[in-house]
């Protein structure tokens, strides 16, 4: 009895110490992880923050440096931004960018989803070669295509048309769309589709009721990617348009001749829609996966 | 409720030389519970998927209830299938999962809710009808998969290793529940498994498959006590059947098999194989063990003794061959102690070492 009570603390003592040591190591690991996360976040956020602060500074205060971490109320003004927004060509180019982005998203999904499904679910002759071919188009430098593309588009009456830009952007985003779509479809177990077939579905109904709803979150992610890629694309938009410019092309064209406030506001306008789009879609994504997760 | 006729069905997958299913003929009677049993890669799942219409046979035909369904899609065959992975639709509630098939067949709303509730009741899913698959345990998901199949009132119920993803205790419970359920609904059932215990306990008949062929088809007891080949004897039963090599000799019109230093009496029908080596098969529980010398018994040494609770499993050495013997749990044998083994003569089975098939005995 007595010896038992004496040995008891000694017995439990060792594991407690070990557990403490383990938890301390665990703590340090977590601190390191968070420090790294904060560092990466700052790396991404700092430029965005500086651009945002400058875009909303009164024109006179744009040149002051360093900036206050939290700007004073008197330092905030929408004058710079509204100056940019009302500059010649800007409202139109914002509208153009939206049209091109949505058009690209639509076309890219309409072509990419069936192609991805074909790669994921059907075994056809030349499947491997097709997959490689899709990837190889990504490796081809677009700059080389610039002149032939402009010539062809002039000939086809697509030059300086939004449809032309949509087509080129679709061509740019399609490889990624197809490959990501195919991996989304591959990740949906075949059994689910087959179960639907045995329960009375035609192959199309099985796709519509099972594959499609389950691939929706992934498709949304691809859609975000496509839209943002189109929104940020400068090269093709610049060489293929003269009057009907998208926003990046418009900002780029007037960059050299414009003042600093215009540049800051322009940069902010380019970044913000992507951020907002990603932010909302991301929440939607998490909601979907939270429910759908196996 | 329907009879299934499988007529010389063959299927070879692209890129494979061996057919996965090699000209199989099989008839499953109305309301029968047929188990397809075999090691992985024996073609049992492929055969099931051809009956479901998920694979298309290269040749042969499949009839369900006298109707040739070979060219029909799965939805027109009157089948329902339970998948190994459960395949519960993750984006639907339990209710919608069970109702899915009925909705596809345009059942009325009142009919759907009546049938779904009944199926849910049968499988004790009523409290979970509003939940999603992610909120269910493995066992509950399996119940959903079964409910979803039986709610269709199919003429044929197909099950592809439905218990293999469950843990041991759950499997044991659900196995007996499944047997009771299938007996109640009286649907013709084909059940694929690689687990011989499942096959023995569930099946009205078992078709043992190997390398794309059915090696033996019969009731569980037939297959257990009269395996057609050495493979089946070794595959079914735990421990597997013992196999001893011996020399068959003819003496005064009687056949005798010499195993080590001992002579076993063989059926006279085997006398024709004079001078040949034969394999003697005997189940562990059909050997009487004794600590004292018994006439006509094989002298052995107890190499390993494993108490398994209800019994004692002894690995004995006879000459240079090993034999598993089941005895009472309190059998007082010691490791490396001497043993005398007396096989029950009517339980001896004889196999040809070349073909591994049973030599016609009786």
XYZ file of C-alpha atoms in Angstrom:
656
model
C 0.000 0.000 0.000
C 2.683 2.375 1.150
C 5.141 1.528 -1.551
C 2.433 1.939 -4.128
C 1.786 5.530 -3.126
C 5.498 6.246 -3.079
C 6.187 4.852 -6.545
C 3.155 6.359 -8.133
C 4.473 9.926 -8.693
C 7.725 8.516 -10.020
C 5.800 6.420 -12.511
C 3.632 9.203 -13.786
C 6.405 11.814 -13.519
C 8.397 10.654 -16.491
C 5.586 10.728 -19.051
C 4.474 14.169 -17.820
C 7.944 15.580 -18.426
C 8.082 13.927 -21.792
C 4.668 15.208 -22.673
C 5.691 18.728 -21.675
C 8.773 18.515 -23.839
C 6.714 17.281 -26.716
C 4.145 20.025 -26.312
C 6.916 22.648 -26.160
C 8.396 21.312 -29.383
C 4.904 21.310 -30.820
C 4.443 24.959 -29.737
C 7.737 26.010 -31.323
C 6.763 24.222 -34.502
C 3.472 26.060 -34.612
C 5.110 29.423 -33.946
C 7.536 28.778 -36.789
C 4.689 27.809 -39.066
C 2.695 30.922 -38.245
C 5.757 33.156 -38.660
C 6.298 31.696 -42.108
C 2.640 32.137 -42.983
C 2.707 35.770 -41.854
C 5.866 36.390 -43.869
C 4.338 34.969 -47.032
C 1.124 36.889 -46.452
C 3.043 40.153 -46.009
C 4.993 39.468 -49.179
C 1.725 39.229 -51.082
C -0.205 41.855 -49.179
C 2.303 44.683 -48.834
C 2.397 45.772 -52.482
C -1.374 45.503 -52.669
C -1.684 47.570 -49.523
C 0.690 50.288 -50.777
C -1.136 50.506 -54.079
C -4.486 50.686 -52.285
C -3.330 53.428 -49.898
C -1.873 55.433 -52.753
C -4.955 55.000 -54.887
C -7.056 56.492 -52.120
C -4.736 59.311 -51.128
C -5.384 62.907 -52.095
C -3.352 63.702 -55.188
C -0.960 65.909 -53.228
C -0.075 63.256 -50.682
C 0.784 60.505 -53.129
C 4.450 61.444 -53.196
C 4.947 61.358 -49.413
C 6.951 58.455 -48.076
C 6.984 56.579 -45.746
C 3.262 56.019 -45.556
C 1.405 55.749 -42.262
C 0.540 52.165 -41.442
C -3.057 53.129 -40.836
C -3.732 56.261 -42.892
C -5.307 59.212 -41.127
C -8.807 60.141 -42.161
C -7.652 63.354 -43.734
C -5.224 61.338 -45.854
C -8.035 59.421 -47.488
C -9.752 60.608 -50.586
C -11.427 59.096 -53.550
C -10.256 61.920 -55.772
C -7.352 59.978 -57.284
C -9.458 56.969 -57.984
C -12.356 58.858 -59.420
C -9.901 60.783 -61.581
C -8.716 57.482 -62.979
C -12.149 56.007 -63.348
C -13.308 58.982 -65.355
C -10.226 59.149 -67.540
C -10.786 58.752 -71.239
C -11.218 55.110 -72.254
C -11.189 53.677 -68.755
C -14.920 53.037 -68.178
C -15.163 51.444 -71.606
C -12.091 49.287 -71.037
C -13.446 48.048 -67.694
C -16.633 46.996 -69.474
C -14.539 45.357 -72.212
C -12.501 43.447 -69.667
C -15.626 42.110 -67.998
C -17.116 41.037 -71.332
C -13.868 39.375 -72.416
C -13.414 37.701 -69.023
C -16.930 36.283 -68.949
C -16.781 35.307 -72.615
C -13.492 33.502 -72.097
C -14.858 31.784 -69.003
C -17.912 30.599 -70.875
C -16.158 29.419 -74.025
C -13.292 27.846 -72.131
C -15.684 25.903 -69.877
C -17.912 24.838 -72.759
C -14.955 23.373 -74.626
C -12.786 22.380 -71.674
C -15.355 20.481 -69.613
C -16.308 17.938 -72.322
C -12.655 17.562 -73.321
C -11.721 16.970 -69.685
C -14.524 14.439 -69.335
C -13.319 12.618 -72.437
C -9.794 12.432 -71.037
C -11.021 11.320 -67.638
C -13.618 8.721 -68.528
C -13.028 7.364 -72.017
C -10.182 5.372 -73.441
C -9.689 6.362 -77.036
C -6.879 5.937 -79.522
C -4.240 8.627 -79.126
C -5.396 9.664 -75.659
C -1.858 9.961 -74.307
C -0.684 11.854 -77.367
C -3.631 14.236 -77.054
C -2.798 14.932 -73.431
C 0.816 15.673 -74.335
C -0.253 17.851 -77.236
C -2.427 19.959 -74.927
C 0.515 20.494 -72.613
C 2.890 21.287 -75.464
C 0.750 24.226 -76.584
C 1.544 25.804 -73.230
C 5.247 25.536 -73.938
C 4.911 27.461 -77.210
C 5.905 31.128 -76.783
C 2.961 33.341 -77.701
C 5.154 36.247 -78.817
C 6.170 34.337 -81.937
C 2.510 34.198 -82.920
C 1.977 37.951 -82.619
C 2.409 38.995 -86.238
C 0.708 36.006 -87.915
C -2.125 36.360 -85.426
C -2.677 40.042 -86.181
C -2.540 39.378 -89.930
C -4.991 36.493 -89.655
C -7.358 38.457 -87.441
C -7.351 41.410 -89.843
C -8.124 39.030 -92.678
C -10.911 37.351 -90.695
C -12.296 40.695 -89.638
C -11.638 39.870 -85.956
C -9.024 42.556 -85.392
C -9.898 45.103 -82.696
C -12.997 43.039 -81.814
C -13.711 41.700 -78.335
C -14.561 38.313 -79.865
C -11.008 38.116 -81.175
C -9.585 38.718 -77.716
C -12.008 36.164 -76.266
C -10.832 33.570 -78.784
C -7.168 34.160 -78.010
C -7.737 34.163 -74.259
C -9.698 30.916 -74.605
C -6.793 29.412 -76.500
C -4.471 30.515 -73.687
C -6.581 29.149 -70.840
C -7.892 26.018 -72.552
C -4.939 23.683 -71.804
C -5.173 24.372 -68.081
C -8.948 24.176 -68.140
C -8.930 20.808 -69.902
C -6.293 19.246 -67.662
C -7.806 20.555 -64.424
C -11.307 19.542 -65.524
C -10.071 16.056 -66.343
C -8.451 15.712 -62.928
C -11.682 16.898 -61.304
C -13.689 14.272 -63.167
C -11.100 11.589 -62.419
C -11.398 12.390 -58.720
C -15.111 11.556 -58.738
C -15.380 7.819 -58.113
C -16.623 5.873 -61.096
C -18.786 3.818 -58.720
C -21.066 6.805 -58.140
C -21.786 7.103 -61.841
C -22.261 3.357 -62.183
C -24.570 3.276 -59.179
C -26.676 5.914 -60.926
C -26.719 3.795 -64.091
C -27.980 0.751 -62.175
C -30.627 2.902 -60.483
C -32.252 3.865 -63.740
C -30.154 6.691 -65.200
C -29.193 7.045 -68.820
C -25.489 7.895 -69.218
C -26.448 11.544 -69.731
C -28.698 11.605 -66.655
C -25.914 10.040 -64.610
C -23.604 12.833 -65.699
C -26.196 15.529 -65.096
C -27.319 14.345 -61.669
C -24.099 12.926 -60.246
C -20.966 14.043 -62.066
C -21.988 17.626 -62.676
C -23.079 18.567 -59.136
C -20.010 16.895 -57.683
C -17.637 18.617 -60.072
C -19.223 22.050 -59.575
C -16.825 23.270 -56.858
C -13.864 22.301 -58.986
C -15.436 23.912 -62.034
C -15.937 27.105 -60.029
C -12.241 27.088 -59.186
C -11.364 26.691 -62.850
C -13.773 29.508 -63.685
C -12.038 31.832 -61.223
C -8.723 30.952 -62.700
C -9.931 31.541 -66.253
C -11.545 34.866 -65.455
C -8.531 36.176 -63.574
C -6.151 34.953 -66.270
C -8.186 36.796 -68.891
C -8.536 39.910 -66.730
C -4.765 40.136 -66.237
C -3.701 39.220 -69.749
C -1.842 42.114 -71.404
C 0.071 40.844 -74.387
C -2.615 39.551 -76.721
C -5.045 42.243 -75.629
C -2.514 44.919 -76.515
C -1.516 43.673 -79.945
C -5.015 42.690 -81.058
C -6.887 45.861 -80.147
C -6.594 49.534 -80.916
C -9.806 51.169 -79.779
C -11.574 48.309 -77.973
C -8.945 47.870 -75.315
C -9.312 45.761 -72.174
C -8.294 47.384 -68.909
C -4.699 46.110 -68.717
C -4.123 47.056 -72.340
C -5.588 50.504 -71.714
C -3.437 51.081 -68.607
C -0.340 49.797 -70.372
C -0.919 52.000 -73.392
C -1.233 55.159 -71.305
C 1.365 54.227 -68.710
C 4.197 56.304 -70.108
C 2.128 59.379 -70.674
C 0.242 59.339 -67.392
C 0.885 60.721 -63.942
C 1.649 58.693 -60.836
C -1.895 58.954 -59.366
C -3.271 57.443 -62.551
C -0.794 54.567 -62.332
C -1.601 53.783 -58.723
C -5.327 53.915 -59.305
C -4.918 51.846 -62.478
C -2.873 49.219 -60.654
C -5.450 49.052 -57.915
C -8.271 48.680 -60.410
C -6.425 45.789 -62.021
C -5.818 43.950 -58.771
C -9.086 44.451 -56.925
C -11.571 42.584 -59.137
C -9.396 39.461 -59.074
C -9.108 39.690 -55.308
C -12.833 40.153 -54.768
C -13.683 37.404 -57.199
C -11.280 34.974 -55.560
C -12.424 35.960 -52.085
C -16.087 35.248 -52.755
C -15.540 32.174 -54.880
C -13.157 30.779 -52.311
C -15.756 30.984 -49.559
C -18.247 29.366 -51.882
C -15.702 26.664 -52.637
C -15.087 25.864 -48.988
C -18.798 25.714 -48.309
C -19.315 23.298 -51.151
C -16.429 21.020 -50.223
C -17.345 21.074 -46.554
C -20.630 19.499 -47.447
C -19.475 17.289 -50.258
C -16.338 15.970 -48.620
C -16.237 12.168 -48.511
C -37.534 -12.453 -58.515
C -36.119 -14.200 -61.479
C -33.824 -16.944 -62.639
C -30.462 -15.923 -64.050
C -28.902 -17.847 -66.930
C -25.325 -17.168 -67.851
C -24.408 -18.869 -71.095
C -20.741 -19.325 -72.099
C -19.908 -15.740 -71.235
C -16.389 -14.602 -72.012
C -14.637 -11.321 -71.409
C -11.045 -10.364 -72.118
C -9.892 -6.911 -71.112
C -7.933 -4.877 -73.629
C -4.226 -5.400 -73.144
C -4.648 -8.680 -71.282
C -3.892 -12.109 -72.711
C -5.863 -14.153 -70.207
C -9.620 -13.830 -70.354
C -10.967 -12.345 -67.109
C -14.039 -14.521 -67.501
C -13.559 -17.646 -69.557
C -16.717 -19.170 -71.103
C -18.666 -19.377 -67.871
C -22.011 -21.164 -67.643
C -24.037 -20.627 -64.507
C -27.693 -20.820 -63.584
C -28.981 -19.119 -60.468
C -32.441 -20.264 -59.445
C -35.281 -17.930 -58.561
C -34.832 -16.537 -55.012
C -31.491 -18.247 -54.668
C -28.575 -16.640 -52.827
C -25.530 -17.392 -54.955
C -22.064 -16.465 -53.781
C -19.219 -15.999 -56.236
C -16.121 -16.808 -54.229
C -12.521 -16.593 -55.278
C -9.202 -14.872 -54.758
C -8.713 -11.395 -56.172
C -8.341 -11.332 -59.931
C -10.353 -14.515 -60.459
C -13.014 -12.728 -62.521
C -15.857 -12.795 -59.999
C -16.392 -9.028 -60.012
C -16.146 -8.911 -63.798
C -18.841 -11.579 -64.042
C -21.057 -9.615 -61.639
C -20.525 -6.399 -63.585
C -21.518 -8.158 -66.805
C -24.744 -9.285 -65.156
C -25.287 -5.676 -64.056
C -24.595 -4.415 -67.574
C -21.588 -2.355 -66.525
C -19.283 -4.517 -68.639
C -20.098 -5.929 -72.036
C -19.157 -9.580 -72.672
C -17.075 -10.482 -75.721
C -19.290 -13.499 -76.321
C -22.080 -15.469 -74.689
C -25.370 -14.237 -73.346
C -27.017 -13.379 -70.070
C -30.694 -14.064 -69.380
C -32.650 -12.669 -66.469
C -36.089 -14.201 -65.975
C -35.869 -15.789 -69.424
C -35.256 -12.418 -71.101
C -31.984 -11.898 -72.951
C -30.486 -8.784 -71.367
C -27.019 -9.059 -72.926
C -27.509 -5.941 -75.035
C -29.590 -3.967 -72.527
C -28.180 -1.078 -70.482
C -28.101 -1.511 -66.671
C -31.273 0.547 -66.172
C -33.401 -1.840 -68.236
C -32.319 -5.094 -66.576
C -34.372 -5.009 -63.388
C -31.248 -5.253 -61.285
C -29.960 -3.293 -58.327
C -26.388 -3.289 -57.171
C -24.538 -2.674 -53.919
C -20.980 -1.506 -54.477
C -17.905 -2.304 -52.434
C -17.261 1.409 -51.932
C -20.970 1.901 -51.009
C -21.159 4.608 -53.699
C -23.555 6.696 -51.626
C -24.090 9.982 -53.460
C -22.277 12.559 -51.322
C -24.360 15.529 -52.433
C -27.700 14.021 -51.437
C -29.289 13.225 -48.097
C -29.900 9.642 -47.060
C -33.549 10.095 -48.049
C -32.662 11.376 -51.509
C -30.150 8.595 -51.954
C -32.744 5.928 -51.243
C -35.367 7.733 -53.312
C -33.020 8.289 -56.253
C -33.869 5.129 -58.180
C -37.614 5.490 -57.617
C -37.482 9.072 -58.897
C -35.578 7.918 -61.971
C -38.427 5.502 -62.612
C -40.994 8.281 -62.162
C -42.708 6.835 -59.118
C -45.345 9.037 -57.522
C -44.387 11.173 -54.545
C -46.553 9.240 -52.094
C -45.205 5.941 -53.355
C -41.639 7.171 -53.000
C -42.075 8.344 -49.430
C -43.885 5.144 -48.457
C -41.216 2.884 -49.943
C -38.271 4.947 -48.721
C -39.643 4.975 -45.203
C -40.156 1.243 -45.268
C -36.640 0.561 -46.561
C -35.177 2.980 -44.021
C -37.110 1.226 -41.293
C -35.884 -2.169 -42.448
C -32.268 -1.021 -42.281
C -32.666 1.131 -39.153
C -31.911 4.330 -41.020
C -34.991 6.296 -40.029
C -33.130 8.692 -37.660
C -30.583 9.545 -40.347
C -32.810 10.316 -43.330
C -31.875 14.008 -43.374
C -28.139 13.450 -43.049
C -25.494 13.573 -45.727
C -23.105 10.740 -46.443
C -20.195 12.579 -44.795
C -22.138 12.581 -41.518
C -22.539 8.793 -41.493
C -20.300 5.999 -40.257
C -19.083 3.292 -42.631
C -21.721 0.868 -41.389
C -24.501 3.402 -41.880
C -23.302 4.189 -45.389
C -23.406 0.508 -46.181
C -26.985 0.374 -44.915
C -27.872 3.286 -47.188
C -26.346 1.441 -50.131
C -28.395 -1.669 -49.342
C -31.597 0.318 -48.719
C -31.107 2.148 -52.007
C -30.865 -1.185 -53.803
C -33.746 -3.061 -52.173
C -36.157 -0.118 -52.385
C -36.160 -0.719 -56.148
C -37.645 -4.169 -55.567
C -35.260 -5.513 -58.205
C -35.675 -8.957 -59.701
C -31.957 -9.474 -59.123
C -29.857 -8.047 -56.324
C -26.142 -7.847 -57.031
C -23.622 -7.273 -54.264
C -19.930 -6.665 -54.798
C -17.999 -7.361 -51.589
C -20.407 -5.198 -49.592
C -18.881 -6.034 -46.216
C -15.196 -5.828 -47.018
C -14.797 -2.194 -45.973
C -16.421 -2.688 -42.571
C -14.511 -3.507 -39.412
C -14.635 -7.062 -38.079
C -17.392 -6.754 -35.485
C -19.651 -4.688 -37.728
C -19.105 -7.175 -40.536
C -20.185 -10.059 -38.332
C -23.350 -8.260 -37.223
C -24.282 -6.963 -40.639
C -23.674 -10.353 -42.214
C -26.418 -12.061 -40.264
C -28.669 -9.037 -40.714
C -28.108 -9.168 -44.454
C -28.931 -12.861 -44.568
C -32.189 -12.281 -42.711
C -33.072 -9.358 -44.969
C -32.454 -11.244 -48.197
C -34.450 -14.214 -46.912
C -37.339 -11.868 -46.196
C -37.425 -10.119 -49.550
C -36.738 -13.383 -51.437
C -34.858 -11.667 -54.230
C -32.488 -13.639 -56.418
C -29.101 -12.507 -55.177
C -25.576 -12.766 -56.476
C -22.962 -11.901 -53.914
C -19.275 -11.515 -54.681
C -16.689 -12.052 -51.983
C -13.168 -13.272 -51.402
C -13.994 -14.129 -47.793
C -14.721 -17.853 -47.468
C -16.432 -17.419 -44.096
C -18.879 -14.950 -45.638
C -19.480 -17.323 -48.523
C -20.127 -20.327 -46.290
C -22.429 -18.434 -43.960
C -24.485 -16.535 -46.546
C -24.800 -18.629 -49.661
C -27.474 -21.110 -50.639
C -24.864 -22.140 -53.148
C -21.294 -21.086 -53.729
C -19.544 -20.882 -57.077
C -15.812 -21.007 -56.474
C -13.908 -19.185 -59.188
C -10.289 -19.217 -60.200
C -8.548 -17.775 -63.275
C -11.822 -16.818 -64.932
C -13.485 -20.182 -64.489
C -15.911 -21.723 -62.053
C -14.027 -24.566 -60.411
C -16.887 -25.886 -58.327
C -20.467 -24.893 -57.669
C -22.496 -26.359 -54.836
C -23.957 -25.868 -51.386
C -21.558 -24.579 -48.723
C -21.359 -27.988 -47.040
C -20.693 -29.789 -50.321
C -17.860 -27.435 -51.118
C -16.470 -27.558 -47.635
C -16.455 -31.308 -47.211
C -16.066 -32.396 -50.833
C -13.748 -29.885 -52.507
C -13.358 -30.674 -56.188
C -9.750 -29.563 -56.249
C -6.835 -29.157 -53.896
C -7.124 -25.386 -54.401
C -10.674 -25.252 -53.035
C -9.777 -27.431 -50.049
C -6.956 -25.055 -49.266
C -8.945 -21.884 -49.963
C -12.049 -22.720 -47.973
C -12.011 -23.450 -44.290
C -9.878 -22.132 -41.480
C -7.462 -23.814 -41.003
C -7.272 -24.977 -44.617
C -7.530 -28.644 -45.461
C -4.424 -30.730 -44.731
C -2.721 -32.301 -47.689
C -0.373 -35.270 -47.278
C 1.589 -36.847 -50.092
C 1.625 -40.607 -50.188
C 2.400 -43.556 -52.451
C -0.543 -45.651 -53.578
C -0.026 -49.381 -53.812
C -2.285 -52.234 -54.666
C -2.346 -55.159 -52.283
C -4.714 -58.095 -52.608
C -7.212 -55.986 -54.544
C -7.155 -53.257 -51.902
C -5.547 -49.867 -52.228
C -3.108 -48.676 -49.601
C -1.436 -45.328 -49.357
C 1.874 -45.031 -47.557
C 2.324 -41.703 -45.787
C 5.726 -41.577 -44.143
C 6.000 -44.806 -42.175
C 2.277 -45.353 -42.065
C -0.262 -46.968 -44.236
C -3.730 -45.559 -44.844
C -6.551 -47.612 -46.243
C -7.846 -46.104 -49.470
C -11.101 -46.857 -51.307
C -10.760 -49.807 -53.635
C -11.761 -47.628 -56.589
C -8.337 -46.059 -56.299
C -6.577 -49.369 -56.874
C -6.239 -48.507 -60.564
C -3.683 -45.851 -59.651
C -1.191 -48.438 -58.438
C 2.291 -47.009 -58.060
C 1.159 -43.385 -58.320
C 1.693 -40.605 -55.813
C -1.585 -39.275 -54.467
C -2.518 -36.396 -52.191
C -4.634 -37.194 -49.172
C -6.852 -34.334 -48.011
C -8.259 -34.209 -44.504
C -9.815 -31.386 -42.476
C -8.245 -30.494 -39.139
C -11.449 -31.284 -37.227
C -11.695 -34.741 -38.796
C -8.538 -35.970 -37.141
C -8.733 -37.551 -33.692
C -5.649 -36.897 -31.619
C -4.525 -39.195 -28.809
C -1.616 -39.063 -26.388
C -1.227 -42.839 -26.292
C -0.429 -45.122 -29.125
C -3.511 -46.208 -31.039
C -3.466 -48.925 -33.695
C -3.668 -47.618 -37.286
C -2.866 -44.074 -36.192
C -0.098 -41.828 -37.537
C 2.662 -41.123 -35.059
C 3.346 -37.421 -34.882
C 5.073 -34.730 -32.869
C 3.226 -31.600 -31.664
C 5.353 -28.791 -33.081
C 3.163 -25.794 -32.267
C 0.204 -25.571 -29.903
C -2.190 -22.655 -30.328
C -5.182 -22.306 -28.024
C -7.918 -20.504 -29.961
C -10.452 -20.348 -27.151
C -13.074 -22.847 -28.207
C -10.473 -25.275 -29.519
C -6.813 -26.062 -29.543
C -5.007 -25.844 -32.865
C -2.048 -28.193 -33.049
C 0.520 -28.170 -35.816
C 1.822 -31.725 -35.850
C 4.690 -33.198 -37.819
C 4.124 -36.581 -39.463
C 7.351 -37.796 -41.023
C 8.406 -34.660 -42.886
C 4.883 -33.312 -43.507
C 2.855 -30.920 -41.389
C -0.746 -31.454 -40.318
C -3.115 -29.065 -38.550
C -5.317 -30.748 -35.969
C -8.200 -29.274 -33.994
C -8.763 -30.744 -30.536
C -10.745 -29.878 -27.435
C -9.509 -26.744 -25.729
C -8.301 -28.740 -22.718
C -6.449 -31.424 -24.649
C -3.352 -32.011 -22.441
C -0.623 -32.015 -25.075
C 2.793 -30.440 -24.636
C 4.976 -28.771 -27.221
C 7.177 -31.391 -28.881
C 5.153 -34.096 -27.147
C 4.177 -37.276 -28.950
C 0.785 -37.584 -30.589
C -1.154 -40.230 -32.415
C -3.424 -38.984 -35.154
C -6.367 -40.971 -36.346
C -8.118 -39.552 -39.432
C -11.800 -40.300 -39.838
C -11.647 -42.684 -42.781
C -14.835 -41.515 -44.445
C -13.561 -37.911 -44.416
C -10.419 -38.620 -46.388
C -10.318 -37.024 -49.841
C -7.972 -38.057 -52.618
C -6.378 -35.729 -55.125
C -4.205 -36.261 -58.182
C -0.902 -34.363 -57.704
C -0.719 -33.658 -61.460
C -4.161 -32.174 -62.064
C -4.859 -31.237 -58.427
C -8.372 -32.561 -58.976
C -10.176 -35.027 -56.810
C -9.740 -38.638 -57.852
C -13.172 -40.186 -58.196
C -13.542 -41.793 -54.799
C -16.711 -43.631 -53.826
